[in-house]
Amino acid sequence: MSTLERRVKEARKEKRKLLWVLMDPDKQEPEKAGEFACTCEKEGVDLILVGTSLMMEERFHETIRVLKDLASLPVYIFPASSQQVSRDADGILFLSLVSGRNPQFLIEEHVRAAPLIRKAGLDAVPTAYLLIDSGKVTAVHYMSHTLPLPRDKEDIIAAHAMAAEMLGMKMIYLEGGSGAREAVPGALIKAVRSSVEIPVICGGGIDTPEKARLAVEAGADIIVVGTAFERDNRAGHIQAFREALG
Ligand code: 1GP
């Protein structure tokens, strides 16, 4: 079992919901990201994900280094491609875009990344990534050349989650896409939660503490927030999300 799975398992046993923050190296300087990580740590954030759908700046590695230097939170890569592997991170969500049918994100990038991940000694967590339609074309929808799952087709989405669990994946990531207009609906989170045993991560468009609360009440174990903290990264704002998770 990976280190991250063990941590999440413990939290679930204690009925503690987790708050993960997504940092995009394209959107801020490494030093700023480092300062923000320190605030996150003080406010009870559990983990930092680092990822970007394009990598327009050359500061992916530098950002991870600074985050690890300045804060002691675990830093995991949330990769968009096999080029996003850094030996300074603690681990990586080894994502399969199972909502789509593009072999590049079902096996191709994995084959390219696997030797690099092994060499870097990263904690790799096989994670099923399910992109859910959120009312607009998001970066991941466009860049991955895959169709998101229709948000009202709970049975089809639950079947994807079941298949991922049967294939041995260790977490489900229900994703509305960064900056999604609408977060993943509670009824859908419930449907997935009741279909699988493995932890459910939920992100995309969770831009208020209320939305975070609704997602965990519906059964999400982990909430990922990115855009809302890019807009306002003050301690009080993070605290409000933390409190919403109970
Ligand atoms: C994106 O789920 C994450 O992959 C975070 O989404 O930026 O909308 O918070 P937001």
Short mmCIF file of C-alpha atoms and ligand atoms in Angstrom, two decimals:
data_model
loop_
_atom_site.label_atom_id
_atom_site.label_comp_id
_atom_site.label_asym_id
_atom_site.label_seq_id
_atom_site.Cartn_x
_atom_site.Cartn_y
_atom_site.Cartn_z
CA MET A 1 0.00 0.00 0.00
CA SER A 2 1.33 3.45 -0.88
CA THR A 3 2.13 6.00 1.84
CA LEU A 4 -0.70 8.21 0.66
CA GLU A 5 -3.26 5.41 0.70
CA ARG A 6 -2.23 4.62 4.25
CA ARG A 7 -2.68 8.26 5.31
CA VAL A 8 -6.08 8.51 3.67
CA LYS A 9 -7.13 5.21 5.23
CA GLU A 10 -6.24 6.50 8.70
CA ALA A 11 -8.19 9.72 8.10
CA ARG A 12 -11.23 7.74 7.00
CA LYS A 13 -11.02 5.60 10.11
CA GLU A 14 -11.03 8.78 12.20
CA LYS A 15 -13.85 10.18 10.03
CA ARG A 16 -11.65 13.14 9.15
CA LYS A 17 -12.20 14.74 5.75
CA LEU A 18 -9.11 15.95 3.93
CA LEU A 19 -8.38 19.26 2.25
CA TRP A 20 -5.88 19.22 -0.60
CA VAL A 21 -4.74 22.35 -2.40
CA LEU A 22 -3.85 22.40 -6.09
CA MET A 23 -1.03 24.72 -7.09
CA ASP A 24 -0.39 25.52 -10.72
CA PRO A 25 3.26 26.45 -11.44
CA ASP A 26 2.08 28.38 -14.52
CA LYS A 27 0.07 30.70 -12.34
CA GLN A 28 2.53 31.81 -9.67
CA GLU A 29 6.21 32.26 -8.94
CA PRO A 30 7.80 29.44 -6.90
CA GLU A 31 8.51 31.77 -3.94
CA LYS A 32 4.87 32.87 -3.81
CA ALA A 33 3.79 29.23 -3.97
CA GLY A 34 6.18 28.49 -1.07
CA GLU A 35 4.75 31.27 1.07
CA PHE A 36 1.25 30.08 0.32
CA ALA A 37 2.23 26.51 1.25
CA CYS A 38 3.32 27.76 4.69
CA THR A 39 -0.08 29.41 5.18
CA CYS A 40 -1.75 26.18 4.05
CA GLU A 41 0.24 24.21 6.58
CA LYS A 42 -0.77 26.53 9.44
CA GLU A 43 -4.42 26.35 8.43
CA GLY A 44 -4.61 22.56 8.43
CA VAL A 45 -4.37 21.71 4.73
CA ASP A 46 -3.39 18.05 4.40
CA LEU A 47 -1.49 17.92 1.12
CA ILE A 48 -0.40 19.97 -1.86
CA LEU A 49 -0.95 18.83 -5.43
CA VAL A 50 1.22 20.41 -8.10
CA GLY A 51 -0.06 20.31 -11.64
CA THR A 52 -0.82 22.25 -14.76
CA SER A 53 -2.56 21.26 -17.95
CA LEU A 54 -0.03 22.90 -20.25
CA MET A 55 3.29 23.83 -18.56
CA MET A 56 3.82 27.22 -20.15
CA GLU A 57 6.51 28.23 -17.66
CA GLU A 58 9.70 26.36 -16.87
CA ARG A 59 9.16 26.42 -13.15
CA PHE A 60 7.51 23.05 -12.46
CA HIS A 61 10.61 21.51 -10.82
CA GLU A 62 11.60 24.73 -9.08
CA THR A 63 8.11 25.12 -7.59
CA ILE A 64 8.22 21.63 -6.11
CA ARG A 65 11.70 22.22 -4.70
CA VAL A 66 10.65 25.47 -3.03
CA LEU A 67 7.46 23.90 -1.63
CA LYS A 68 9.49 21.09 -0.07
CA ASP A 69 12.09 23.52 1.29
CA LEU A 70 9.66 25.92 2.90
CA ALA A 71 6.82 23.72 4.12
CA SER A 72 6.58 20.24 5.52
CA LEU A 73 3.30 19.27 3.86
CA PRO A 74 3.38 16.27 1.52
CA VAL A 75 3.71 17.37 -2.11
CA TYR A 76 2.23 15.12 -4.80
CA ILE A 77 2.33 15.61 -8.54
CA PHE A 78 -0.98 15.86 -10.35
CA PRO A 79 0.37 15.20 -13.83
CA ALA A 80 -0.98 16.14 -17.22
CA SER A 81 1.75 14.20 -19.00
CA SER A 82 4.81 12.00 -18.50
CA GLN A 83 6.99 15.11 -18.58
CA GLN A 84 5.73 16.11 -15.16
CA VAL A 85 7.87 13.92 -12.93
CA SER A 86 10.12 15.45 -10.28
CA ARG A 87 12.37 13.63 -7.83
CA ASP A 88 11.77 16.39 -5.25
CA ALA A 89 8.09 15.51 -4.83
CA ASP A 90 6.89 12.93 -2.32
CA GLY A 91 4.67 11.16 -4.76
CA ILE A 92 2.45 11.26 -7.80
CA LEU A 93 -1.18 10.51 -8.56
CA PHE A 94 -0.71 7.92 -11.31
CA LEU A 95 -3.78 9.04 -13.19
CA SER A 96 -5.78 7.10 -15.74
CA LEU A 97 -8.34 9.20 -17.56
CA VAL A 98 -10.94 6.44 -17.45
CA SER A 99 -13.85 8.70 -18.40
CA GLY A 100 -12.25 9.04 -21.84
CA ARG A 101 -11.22 6.62 -24.54
CA ASN A 102 -7.93 8.21 -25.51
CA PRO A 103 -5.18 5.55 -25.20
CA GLN A 104 -2.59 8.26 -24.60
CA PHE A 105 -4.06 8.88 -21.14
CA LEU A 106 -5.00 5.26 -20.47
CA ILE A 107 -1.58 3.69 -21.03
CA GLU A 108 0.81 5.67 -23.28
CA GLU A 109 1.89 8.39 -20.83
CA HIS A 110 2.10 5.77 -18.06
CA VAL A 111 4.65 3.69 -19.96
CA ARG A 112 6.77 6.77 -20.54
CA ALA A 113 6.52 7.94 -16.94
CA ALA A 114 6.93 4.62 -15.10
CA PRO A 115 10.75 4.32 -15.35
CA LEU A 116 11.15 7.97 -14.33
CA ILE A 117 8.85 7.52 -11.34
CA ARG A 118 10.70 4.37 -10.29
CA LYS A 119 14.06 6.14 -10.60
CA ALA A 120 12.83 9.13 -8.61
CA GLY A 121 11.49 6.82 -5.90
CA LEU A 122 8.07 8.50 -5.87
CA ASP A 123 5.05 7.15 -4.02
CA ALA A 124 2.80 6.33 -6.99
CA VAL A 125 -0.94 6.13 -6.35
CA PRO A 126 -3.01 4.50 -9.13
CA THR A 127 -5.94 6.88 -9.45
CA ALA A 128 -8.98 6.78 -11.72
CA TYR A 129 -9.66 10.21 -13.10
CA LEU A 130 -13.27 10.82 -14.10
CA LEU A 131 -13.94 14.06 -15.87
CA ILE A 132 -17.54 15.17 -15.39
CA ASP A 133 -19.28 17.71 -17.58
CA SER A 134 -19.40 21.01 -15.72
CA GLY A 135 -21.22 23.31 -18.09
CA LYS A 136 -18.22 24.64 -20.00
CA VAL A 137 -15.18 23.36 -21.89
CA THR A 138 -12.41 23.08 -19.30
CA ALA A 139 -8.67 22.88 -20.00
CA VAL A 140 -8.49 19.14 -19.32
CA HIS A 141 -11.47 18.45 -21.64
CA TYR A 142 -9.81 20.38 -24.45
CA MET A 143 -6.23 19.22 -23.90
CA SER A 144 -7.04 15.52 -23.41
CA HIS A 145 -9.27 15.19 -26.49
CA THR A 146 -11.80 13.28 -24.43
CA LEU A 147 -15.47 13.80 -23.73
CA PRO A 148 -16.47 14.42 -20.13
CA LEU A 149 -19.14 12.14 -18.66
CA PRO A 150 -22.66 13.62 -18.68
CA ARG A 151 -23.28 14.89 -15.14
CA ASP A 152 -26.82 13.44 -14.90
CA LYS A 153 -25.79 9.88 -15.87
CA GLU A 154 -25.08 8.62 -12.37
CA ASP A 155 -25.35 4.95 -13.33
CA ILE A 156 -22.80 5.26 -16.14
CA ILE A 157 -20.41 7.24 -13.94
CA ALA A 158 -20.78 4.76 -11.08
CA ALA A 159 -20.01 1.93 -13.54
CA HIS A 160 -16.77 3.70 -14.50
CA ALA A 161 -15.82 3.97 -10.83
CA MET A 162 -16.61 0.27 -10.26
CA ALA A 163 -14.52 -0.77 -13.26
CA ALA A 164 -11.61 1.33 -12.00
CA GLU A 165 -11.80 -0.31 -8.57
CA MET A 166 -11.95 -3.78 -10.14
CA LEU A 167 -8.91 -2.89 -12.24
CA GLY A 168 -7.04 -2.24 -9.00
CA MET A 169 -7.01 1.54 -8.87
CA LYS A 170 -6.74 2.92 -5.36
CA MET A 171 -8.61 6.21 -5.55
CA ILE A 172 -11.35 7.83 -7.61
CA TYR A 173 -10.92 11.46 -8.61
CA LEU A 174 -14.27 13.03 -9.53
CA GLU A 175 -13.26 16.09 -11.51
CA GLY A 176 -15.33 18.97 -12.78
CA GLY A 177 -12.21 20.58 -14.29
CA SER A 178 -10.28 23.50 -12.88
CA GLY A 179 -12.42 26.61 -12.71
CA ALA A 180 -15.55 24.58 -13.49
CA ARG A 181 -18.73 26.60 -13.60
CA GLU A 182 -20.52 23.93 -11.59
CA ALA A 183 -18.99 21.54 -9.09
CA VAL A 184 -19.72 17.80 -9.28
CA PRO A 185 -23.32 17.34 -8.01
CA GLY A 186 -23.92 15.82 -4.58
CA ALA A 187 -26.20 13.11 -5.98
CA LEU A 188 -23.39 11.95 -8.24
CA ILE A 189 -20.85 11.88 -5.43
CA LYS A 190 -23.36 9.80 -3.44
CA ALA A 191 -23.86 7.37 -6.32
CA VAL A 192 -20.12 6.83 -6.70
CA ARG A 193 -19.54 6.63 -2.95
CA SER A 194 -22.06 3.84 -2.62
CA SER A 195 -20.59 1.93 -5.58
CA VAL A 196 -16.96 1.61 -4.46
CA GLU A 197 -14.94 1.12 -1.28
CA ILE A 198 -11.89 3.14 -2.30
CA PRO A 199 -11.49 6.83 -1.33
CA VAL A 200 -13.27 9.47 -3.42
CA ILE A 201 -11.49 12.73 -4.22
CA CYS A 202 -13.63 15.58 -5.53
CA GLY A 203 -12.45 18.75 -7.22
CA GLY A 204 -13.22 21.34 -9.84
CA GLY A 205 -15.37 24.39 -9.16
CA ILE A 206 -15.41 23.96 -5.37
CA ASP A 207 -15.04 27.67 -4.78
CA THR A 208 -16.98 28.23 -1.55
CA PRO A 209 -16.83 26.51 1.85
CA GLU A 210 -20.51 25.65 1.40
CA LYS A 211 -19.76 23.66 -1.77
CA ALA A 212 -16.95 21.87 0.05
CA ARG A 213 -19.33 20.99 2.88
CA LEU A 214 -21.95 19.64 0.46
CA ALA A 215 -19.34 17.48 -1.29
CA VAL A 216 -18.10 15.86 1.92
CA GLU A 217 -21.66 15.38 3.17
CA ALA A 218 -22.39 13.55 -0.08
CA GLY A 219 -19.50 11.22 0.63
CA ALA A 220 -16.28 12.72 -0.75
CA ASP A 221 -13.27 11.85 1.43
CA ILE A 222 -11.01 14.52 -0.03
CA ILE A 223 -11.71 17.96 -1.46
CA VAL A 224 -9.32 19.66 -3.88
CA VAL A 225 -9.35 23.44 -4.12
CA GLY A 226 -7.30 25.39 -6.66
CA THR A 227 -8.93 28.40 -8.29
CA ALA A 228 -10.66 29.73 -5.15
CA PHE A 229 -7.28 30.06 -3.42
CA GLU A 230 -5.66 31.57 -6.51
CA ARG A 231 -8.25 34.34 -6.13
CA ASP A 232 -7.86 34.73 -2.37
CA ASN A 233 -5.04 32.95 -0.56
CA ARG A 234 -5.45 34.59 2.83
CA ALA A 235 -5.37 32.42 5.94
CA GLY A 236 -9.00 33.19 6.83
CA HIS A 237 -10.22 31.91 3.46
CA ILE A 238 -8.41 28.59 3.85
CA GLN A 239 -9.63 28.34 7.42
CA ALA A 240 -13.26 28.73 6.24
CA PHE A 241 -12.84 25.72 3.92
CA ARG A 242 -11.13 23.71 6.64
CA GLU A 243 -13.97 24.44 9.06
CA ALA A 244 -16.56 23.52 6.43
CA LEU A 245 -15.08 20.03 6.31
CA GLY A 246 -15.73 19.63 10.05
C1 1GP B 1 -8.62 20.84 -10.79
O1 1GP B 1 -9.85 19.74 -9.13
C2 1GP B 1 -8.89 20.70 -9.33
O2 1GP B 1 -8.07 19.68 -11.30
C3 1GP B 1 -9.21 22.03 -8.70
O3 1GP B 1 -10.24 22.72 -9.38
O4 1GP B 1 -9.29 24.98 -9.68
O5 1GP B 1 -11.74 24.63 -9.82
O6 1GP B 1 -10.57 24.47 -7.63
P1 1GP B 1 -10.47 24.27 -9.11
#
